[in-house]
XYZ file of N, CA and C in Angstrom:
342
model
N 17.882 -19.918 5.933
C 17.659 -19.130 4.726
C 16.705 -19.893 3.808
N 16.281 -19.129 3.007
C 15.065 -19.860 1.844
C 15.524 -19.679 0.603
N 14.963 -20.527 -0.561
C 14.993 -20.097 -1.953
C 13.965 -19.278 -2.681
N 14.679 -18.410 -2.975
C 13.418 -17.570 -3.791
C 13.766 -17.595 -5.485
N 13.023 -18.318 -6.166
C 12.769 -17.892 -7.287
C 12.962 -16.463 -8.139
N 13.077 -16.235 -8.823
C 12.676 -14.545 -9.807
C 11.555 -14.591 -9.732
N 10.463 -15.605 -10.074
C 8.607 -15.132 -10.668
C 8.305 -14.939 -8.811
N 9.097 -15.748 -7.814
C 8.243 -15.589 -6.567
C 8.633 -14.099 -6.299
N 9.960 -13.623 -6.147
C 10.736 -12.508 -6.224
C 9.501 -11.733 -6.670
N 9.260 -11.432 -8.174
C 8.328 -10.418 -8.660
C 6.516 -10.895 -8.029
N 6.382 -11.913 -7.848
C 5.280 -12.012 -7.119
C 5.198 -11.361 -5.343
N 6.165 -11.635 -5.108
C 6.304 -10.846 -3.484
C 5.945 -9.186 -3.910
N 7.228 -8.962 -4.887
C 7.510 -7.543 -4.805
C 5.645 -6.564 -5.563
N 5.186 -7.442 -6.398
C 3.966 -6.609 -6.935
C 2.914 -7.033 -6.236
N 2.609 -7.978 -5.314
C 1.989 -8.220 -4.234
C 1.605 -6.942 -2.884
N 2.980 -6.670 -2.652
C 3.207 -5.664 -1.914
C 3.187 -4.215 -2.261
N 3.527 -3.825 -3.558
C 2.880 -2.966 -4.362
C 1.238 -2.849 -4.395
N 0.715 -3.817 -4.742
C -0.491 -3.565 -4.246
C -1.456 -3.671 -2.881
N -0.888 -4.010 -2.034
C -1.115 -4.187 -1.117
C -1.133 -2.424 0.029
N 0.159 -2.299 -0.485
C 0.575 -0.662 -0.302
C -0.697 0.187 -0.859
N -0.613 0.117 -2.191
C -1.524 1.026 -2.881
C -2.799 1.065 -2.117
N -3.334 -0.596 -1.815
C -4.854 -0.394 -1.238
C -4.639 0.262 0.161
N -3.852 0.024 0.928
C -3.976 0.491 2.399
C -4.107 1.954 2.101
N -3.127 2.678 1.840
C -2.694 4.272 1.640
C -3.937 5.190 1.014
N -4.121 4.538 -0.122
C -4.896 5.310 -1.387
C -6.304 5.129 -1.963
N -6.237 3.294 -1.823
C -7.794 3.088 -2.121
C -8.967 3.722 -1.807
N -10.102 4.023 -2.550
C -11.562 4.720 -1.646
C -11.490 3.146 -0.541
N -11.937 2.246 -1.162
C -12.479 1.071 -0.473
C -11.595 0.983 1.012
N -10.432 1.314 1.173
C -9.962 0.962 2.827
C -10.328 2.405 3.505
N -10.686 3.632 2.786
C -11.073 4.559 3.617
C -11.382 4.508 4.806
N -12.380 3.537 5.138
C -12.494 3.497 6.879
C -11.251 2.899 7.961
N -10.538 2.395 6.919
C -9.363 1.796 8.041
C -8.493 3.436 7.940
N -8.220 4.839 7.477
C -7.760 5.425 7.426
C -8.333 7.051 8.085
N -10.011 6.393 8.051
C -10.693 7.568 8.957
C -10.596 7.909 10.055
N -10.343 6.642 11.168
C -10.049 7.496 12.311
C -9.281 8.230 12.420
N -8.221 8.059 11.960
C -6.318 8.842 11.818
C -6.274 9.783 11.521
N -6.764 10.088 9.822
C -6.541 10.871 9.137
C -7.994 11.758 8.676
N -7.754 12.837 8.132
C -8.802 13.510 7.462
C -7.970 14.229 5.941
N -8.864 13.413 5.234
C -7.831 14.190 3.656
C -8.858 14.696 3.144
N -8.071 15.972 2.595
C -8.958 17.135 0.995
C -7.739 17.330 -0.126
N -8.517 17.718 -0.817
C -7.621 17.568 -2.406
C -7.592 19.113 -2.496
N -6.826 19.958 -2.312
C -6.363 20.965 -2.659
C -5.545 21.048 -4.018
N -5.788 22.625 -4.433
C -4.835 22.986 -5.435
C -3.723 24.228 -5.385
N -2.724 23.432 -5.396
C -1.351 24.206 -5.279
C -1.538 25.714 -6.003
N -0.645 26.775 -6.057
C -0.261 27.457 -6.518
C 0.356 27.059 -8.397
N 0.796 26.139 -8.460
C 1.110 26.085 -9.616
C -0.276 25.090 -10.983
N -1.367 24.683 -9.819
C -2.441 24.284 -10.054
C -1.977 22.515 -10.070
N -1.818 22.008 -9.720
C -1.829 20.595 -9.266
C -2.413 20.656 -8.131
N -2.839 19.296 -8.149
C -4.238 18.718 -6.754
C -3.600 18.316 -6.398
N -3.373 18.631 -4.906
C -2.505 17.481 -3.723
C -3.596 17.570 -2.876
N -2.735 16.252 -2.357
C -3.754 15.078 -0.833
C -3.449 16.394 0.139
N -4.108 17.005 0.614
C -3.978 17.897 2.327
C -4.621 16.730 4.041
N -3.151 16.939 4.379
C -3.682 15.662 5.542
C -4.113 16.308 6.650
N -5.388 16.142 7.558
C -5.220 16.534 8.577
C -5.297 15.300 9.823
N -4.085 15.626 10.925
C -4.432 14.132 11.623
C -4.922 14.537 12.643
N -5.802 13.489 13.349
C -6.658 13.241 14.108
C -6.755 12.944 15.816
N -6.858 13.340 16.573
C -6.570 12.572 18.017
C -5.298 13.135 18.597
N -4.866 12.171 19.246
C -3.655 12.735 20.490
C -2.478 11.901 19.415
N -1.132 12.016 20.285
C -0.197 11.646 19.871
C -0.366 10.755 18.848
N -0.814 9.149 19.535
C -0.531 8.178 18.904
C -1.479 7.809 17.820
N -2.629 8.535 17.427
C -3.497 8.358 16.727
C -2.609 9.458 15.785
N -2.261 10.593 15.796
C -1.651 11.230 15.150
C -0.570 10.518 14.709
N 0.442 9.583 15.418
C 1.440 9.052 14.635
C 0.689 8.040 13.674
N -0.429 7.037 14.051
C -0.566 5.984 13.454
C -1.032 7.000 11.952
N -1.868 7.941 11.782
C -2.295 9.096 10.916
C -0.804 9.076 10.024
N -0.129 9.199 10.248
C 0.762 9.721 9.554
C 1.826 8.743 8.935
N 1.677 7.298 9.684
C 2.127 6.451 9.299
C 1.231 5.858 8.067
N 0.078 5.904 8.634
C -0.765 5.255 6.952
C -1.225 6.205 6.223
N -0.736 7.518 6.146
C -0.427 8.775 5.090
C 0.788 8.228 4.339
N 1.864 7.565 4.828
C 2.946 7.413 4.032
C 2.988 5.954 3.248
N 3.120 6.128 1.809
C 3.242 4.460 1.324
C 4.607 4.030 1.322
N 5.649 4.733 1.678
C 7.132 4.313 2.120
C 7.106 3.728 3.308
N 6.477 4.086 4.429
C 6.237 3.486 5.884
C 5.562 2.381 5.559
N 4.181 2.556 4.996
C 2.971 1.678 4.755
C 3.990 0.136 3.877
N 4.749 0.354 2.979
C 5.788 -0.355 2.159
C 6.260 -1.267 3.207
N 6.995 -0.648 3.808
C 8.131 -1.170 4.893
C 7.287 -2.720 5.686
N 6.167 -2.225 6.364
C 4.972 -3.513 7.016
C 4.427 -4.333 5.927
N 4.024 -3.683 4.955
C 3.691 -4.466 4.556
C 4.773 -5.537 3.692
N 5.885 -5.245 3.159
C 6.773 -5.776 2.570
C 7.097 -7.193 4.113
N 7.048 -6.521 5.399
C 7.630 -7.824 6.161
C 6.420 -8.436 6.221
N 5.103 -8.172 6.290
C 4.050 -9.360 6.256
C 4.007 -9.926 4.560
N 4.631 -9.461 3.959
C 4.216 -10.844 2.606
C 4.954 -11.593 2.479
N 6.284 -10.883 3.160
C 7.622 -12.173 3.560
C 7.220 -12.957 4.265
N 6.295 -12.671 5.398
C 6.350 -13.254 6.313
C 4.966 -14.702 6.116
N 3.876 -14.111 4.913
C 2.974 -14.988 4.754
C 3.653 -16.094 3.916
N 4.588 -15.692 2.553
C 5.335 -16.575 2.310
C 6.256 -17.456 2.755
N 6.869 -17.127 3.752
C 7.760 -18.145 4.009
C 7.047 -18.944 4.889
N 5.863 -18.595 6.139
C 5.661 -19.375 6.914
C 3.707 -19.841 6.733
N 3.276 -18.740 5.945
C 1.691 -19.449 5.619
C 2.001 -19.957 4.361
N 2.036 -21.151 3.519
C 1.917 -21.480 2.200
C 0.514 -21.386 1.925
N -0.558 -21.329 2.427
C -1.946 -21.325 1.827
C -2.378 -20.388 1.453
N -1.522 -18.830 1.716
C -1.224 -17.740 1.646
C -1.206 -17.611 0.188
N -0.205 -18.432 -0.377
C 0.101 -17.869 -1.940
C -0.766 -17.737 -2.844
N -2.099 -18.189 -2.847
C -2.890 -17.574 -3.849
C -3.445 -16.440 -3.751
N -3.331 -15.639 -2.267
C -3.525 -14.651 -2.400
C -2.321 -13.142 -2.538
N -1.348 -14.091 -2.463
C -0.082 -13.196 -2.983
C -0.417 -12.858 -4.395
N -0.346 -14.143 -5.010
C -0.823 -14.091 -6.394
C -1.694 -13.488 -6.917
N -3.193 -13.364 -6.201
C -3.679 -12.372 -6.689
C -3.471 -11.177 -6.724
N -3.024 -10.333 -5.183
C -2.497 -9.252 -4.885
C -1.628 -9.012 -6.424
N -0.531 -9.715 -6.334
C 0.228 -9.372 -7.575
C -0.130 -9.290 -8.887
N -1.278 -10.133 -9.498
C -1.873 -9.739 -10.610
C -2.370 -8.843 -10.696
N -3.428 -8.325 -9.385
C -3.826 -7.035 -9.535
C -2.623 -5.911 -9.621
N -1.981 -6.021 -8.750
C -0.450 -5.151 -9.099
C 0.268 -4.621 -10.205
N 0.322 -5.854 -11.124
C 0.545 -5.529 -12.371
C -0.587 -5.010 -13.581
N -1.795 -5.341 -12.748
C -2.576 -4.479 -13.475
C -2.338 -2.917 -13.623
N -2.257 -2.671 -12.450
C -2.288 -1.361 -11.688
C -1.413 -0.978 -12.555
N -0.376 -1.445 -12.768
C 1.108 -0.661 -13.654
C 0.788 -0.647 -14.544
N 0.277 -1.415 -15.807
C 0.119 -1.549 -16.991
C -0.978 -0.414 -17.619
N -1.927 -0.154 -16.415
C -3.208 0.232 -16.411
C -2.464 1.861 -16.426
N -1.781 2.107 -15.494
C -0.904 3.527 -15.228
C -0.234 3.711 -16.529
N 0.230 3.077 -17.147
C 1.513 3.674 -17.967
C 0.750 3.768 -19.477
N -0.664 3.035 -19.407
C -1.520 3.243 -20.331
C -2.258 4.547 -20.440
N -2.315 5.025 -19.702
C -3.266 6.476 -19.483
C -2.509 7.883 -18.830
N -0.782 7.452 -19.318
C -0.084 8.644 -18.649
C 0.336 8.958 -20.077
């Protein structure tokens, strides 16, 4: 077993928050999400814009599609690779750290403009 701190605690956890966010949502990883997926921004019936997914290929390109459509799935991997850079890469942590500053940007930045 390991010791975790609270600041490493919230550094893991907003690390991975952003980490999530970029895979799923970012323009910039778009190409890691093009083969899979094909998204348009539709508008509902009640007039809200939603993501419309269409996936791509045979089965497994269709599952991987639908796996990096979801940031609950997308969460799940990535939450075990920042565990996993922390406990066993230490040279790792400055880029946890950044991940997580940007993270908390991201929140601060959100709750400013909602």
């Amino acid at each position: 077993m390991f010791d975790l701190s609270w600041i490493d605690m919230v550094i893991l956890v907003l690390a991975s928050f952003r980490l999530t966010h970029l895979i799923v949502f970012d323009e910039i990883t778009s190409f890691l999400r093009e083969p899979f997926i094909k998204i348009t921004y539709v508008t509902d019936s009640s007039g809200q814009v939603v993501r419309d997914f269409q996936f791509k290929g045979g089965a497994v390109r269709q599952w991987i599609g639908k796996l990096l459509s979801c940031h609950w799935c997308v969460g799940i991997w990535i939450g075990v690779l920042i565990v996993a850079l922390y406990m066993y890469v230490p040279a790792a942590y400055p880029i946890l750290l950044i991940l997580a500053i940007a993270g908390a940007a991201a929140v601060i930045e959100t709750k400013l403009y909602m």
